[in-house]
Short mmCIF file of C-alpha atoms in Angstrom, two decimals:
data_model
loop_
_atom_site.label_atom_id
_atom_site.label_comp_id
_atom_site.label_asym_id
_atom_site.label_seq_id
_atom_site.Cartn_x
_atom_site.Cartn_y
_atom_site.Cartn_z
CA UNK A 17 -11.76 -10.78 -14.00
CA UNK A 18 -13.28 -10.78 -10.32
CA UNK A 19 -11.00 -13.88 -9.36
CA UNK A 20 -7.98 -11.66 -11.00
CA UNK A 21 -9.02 -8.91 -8.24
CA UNK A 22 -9.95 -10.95 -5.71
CA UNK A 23 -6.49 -12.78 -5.34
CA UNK A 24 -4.35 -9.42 -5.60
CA UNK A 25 -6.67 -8.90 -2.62
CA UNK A 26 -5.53 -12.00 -1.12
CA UNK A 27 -2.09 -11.34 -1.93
CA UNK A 28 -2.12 -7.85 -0.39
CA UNK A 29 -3.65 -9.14 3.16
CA UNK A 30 -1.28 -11.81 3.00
CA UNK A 31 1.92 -9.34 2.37
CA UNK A 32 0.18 -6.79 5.50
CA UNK A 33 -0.45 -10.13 7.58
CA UNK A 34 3.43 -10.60 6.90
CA UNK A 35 4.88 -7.41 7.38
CA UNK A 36 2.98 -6.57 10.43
CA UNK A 37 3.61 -10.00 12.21
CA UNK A 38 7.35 -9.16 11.36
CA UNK A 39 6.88 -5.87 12.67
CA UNK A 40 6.14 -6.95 15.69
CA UNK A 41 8.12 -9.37 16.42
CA UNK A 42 11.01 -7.03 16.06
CA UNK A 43 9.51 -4.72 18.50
CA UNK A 44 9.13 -7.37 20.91
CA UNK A 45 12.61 -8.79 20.56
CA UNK A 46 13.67 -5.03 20.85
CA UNK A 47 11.84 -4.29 23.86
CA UNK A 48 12.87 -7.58 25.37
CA UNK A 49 16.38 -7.17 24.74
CA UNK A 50 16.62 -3.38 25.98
CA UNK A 51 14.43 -2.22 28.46
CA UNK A 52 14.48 -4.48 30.82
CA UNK A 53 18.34 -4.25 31.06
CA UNK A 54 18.25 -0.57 30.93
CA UNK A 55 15.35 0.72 32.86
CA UNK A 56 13.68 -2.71 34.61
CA UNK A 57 10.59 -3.09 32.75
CA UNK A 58 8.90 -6.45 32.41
CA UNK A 59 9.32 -8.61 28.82
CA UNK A 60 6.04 -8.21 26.87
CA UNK A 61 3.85 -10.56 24.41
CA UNK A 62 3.63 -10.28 20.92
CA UNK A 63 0.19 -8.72 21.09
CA UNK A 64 1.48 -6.18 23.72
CA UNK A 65 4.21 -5.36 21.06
CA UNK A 66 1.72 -4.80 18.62
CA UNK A 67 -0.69 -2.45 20.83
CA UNK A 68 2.27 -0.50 21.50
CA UNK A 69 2.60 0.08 17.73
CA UNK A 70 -0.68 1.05 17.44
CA UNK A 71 -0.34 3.22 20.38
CA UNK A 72 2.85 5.08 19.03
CA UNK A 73 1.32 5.44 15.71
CA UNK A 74 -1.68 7.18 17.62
CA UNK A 75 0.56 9.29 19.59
CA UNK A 76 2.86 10.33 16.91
CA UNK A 77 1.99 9.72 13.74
CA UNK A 78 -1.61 9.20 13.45
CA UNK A 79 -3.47 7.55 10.52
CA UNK A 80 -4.32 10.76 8.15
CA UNK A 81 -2.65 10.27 4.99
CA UNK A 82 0.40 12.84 4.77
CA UNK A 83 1.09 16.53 4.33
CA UNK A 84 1.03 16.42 0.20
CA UNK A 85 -1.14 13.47 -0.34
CA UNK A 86 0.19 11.11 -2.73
CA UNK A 87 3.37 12.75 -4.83
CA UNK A 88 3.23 9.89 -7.87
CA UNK A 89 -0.95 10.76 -7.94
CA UNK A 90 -0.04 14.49 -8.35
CA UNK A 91 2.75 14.02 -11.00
CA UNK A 92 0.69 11.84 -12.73
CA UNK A 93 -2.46 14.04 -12.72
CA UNK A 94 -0.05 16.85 -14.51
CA UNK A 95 1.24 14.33 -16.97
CA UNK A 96 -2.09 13.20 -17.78
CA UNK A 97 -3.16 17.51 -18.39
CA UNK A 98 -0.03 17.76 -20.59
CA UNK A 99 -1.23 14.78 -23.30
CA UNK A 100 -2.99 15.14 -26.20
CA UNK A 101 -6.33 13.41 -26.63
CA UNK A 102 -4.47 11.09 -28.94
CA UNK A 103 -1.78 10.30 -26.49
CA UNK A 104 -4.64 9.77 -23.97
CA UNK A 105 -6.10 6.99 -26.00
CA UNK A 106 -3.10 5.36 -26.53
CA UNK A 107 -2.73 5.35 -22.78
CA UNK A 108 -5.77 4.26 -22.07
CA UNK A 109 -5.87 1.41 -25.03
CA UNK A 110 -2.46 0.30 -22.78
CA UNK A 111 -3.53 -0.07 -19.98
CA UNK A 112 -6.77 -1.67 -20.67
CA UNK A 113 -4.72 -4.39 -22.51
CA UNK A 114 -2.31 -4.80 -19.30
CA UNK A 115 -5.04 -4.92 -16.16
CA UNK A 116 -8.34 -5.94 -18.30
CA UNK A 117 -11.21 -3.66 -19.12
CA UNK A 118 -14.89 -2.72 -17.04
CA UNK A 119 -17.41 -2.77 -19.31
CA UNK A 120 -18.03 -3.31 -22.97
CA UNK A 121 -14.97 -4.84 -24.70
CA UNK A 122 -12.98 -3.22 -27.32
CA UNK A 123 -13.56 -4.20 -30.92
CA UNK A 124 -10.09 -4.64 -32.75
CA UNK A 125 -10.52 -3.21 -35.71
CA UNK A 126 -10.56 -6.03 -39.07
CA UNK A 127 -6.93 -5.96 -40.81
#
């Protein structure tokens, strides 16, 4: 179970690692391309592409989660208020059998 979790975690750095080299890239091709034809700046790094992401985040968008949290967490809060304990169970027997169970496991009952 903890080598289940800790490659998703692997996986997940690896995707960020990804995106955010790619991400960066593009800025710096971007900035490369444009500015210094337009307004005479100098060609930047990689790294300089990527504080400059950071630094626009900072500046305009910031790192707090957004106004309204997470939609799919709120619809699925008033899904979950809307079930009947019996639907509950069934939902919770599911998804125990698709991503594992903490704890004690369940007995199947003898047929």
């Amino acid at each position: 179970m903890k080598r289940k979790w800790a490659f998703r975690a692997l996986k997940i750095a690896d995707f960020v690692t990804l995106g955010l080299a790619a991400f960066g890239f593009v800025v710096m091709h971007l900035w490369n391309f444009l500015m210094p034809a337009l307004f005479g700046f100098r060609l930047i790094t990689f790294w300089q592409a990527l504080g400059l992401m950071i630094l626009g985040r900072l500046l305009f968008g910031g790192f707090r989660p957004r106004p309204g949290g997470m939609p799919w967490r709120r619809k699925m809060m008033e899904r979950w208020e809307q079930m009947t304990p019996e639907e509950r169970e069934k939902f919770r027997e599911g998804m125990r059998h698709r991503c594992g169970q903490r704890g004690a496991p369940v007995t199947q009952p003898n047929s």
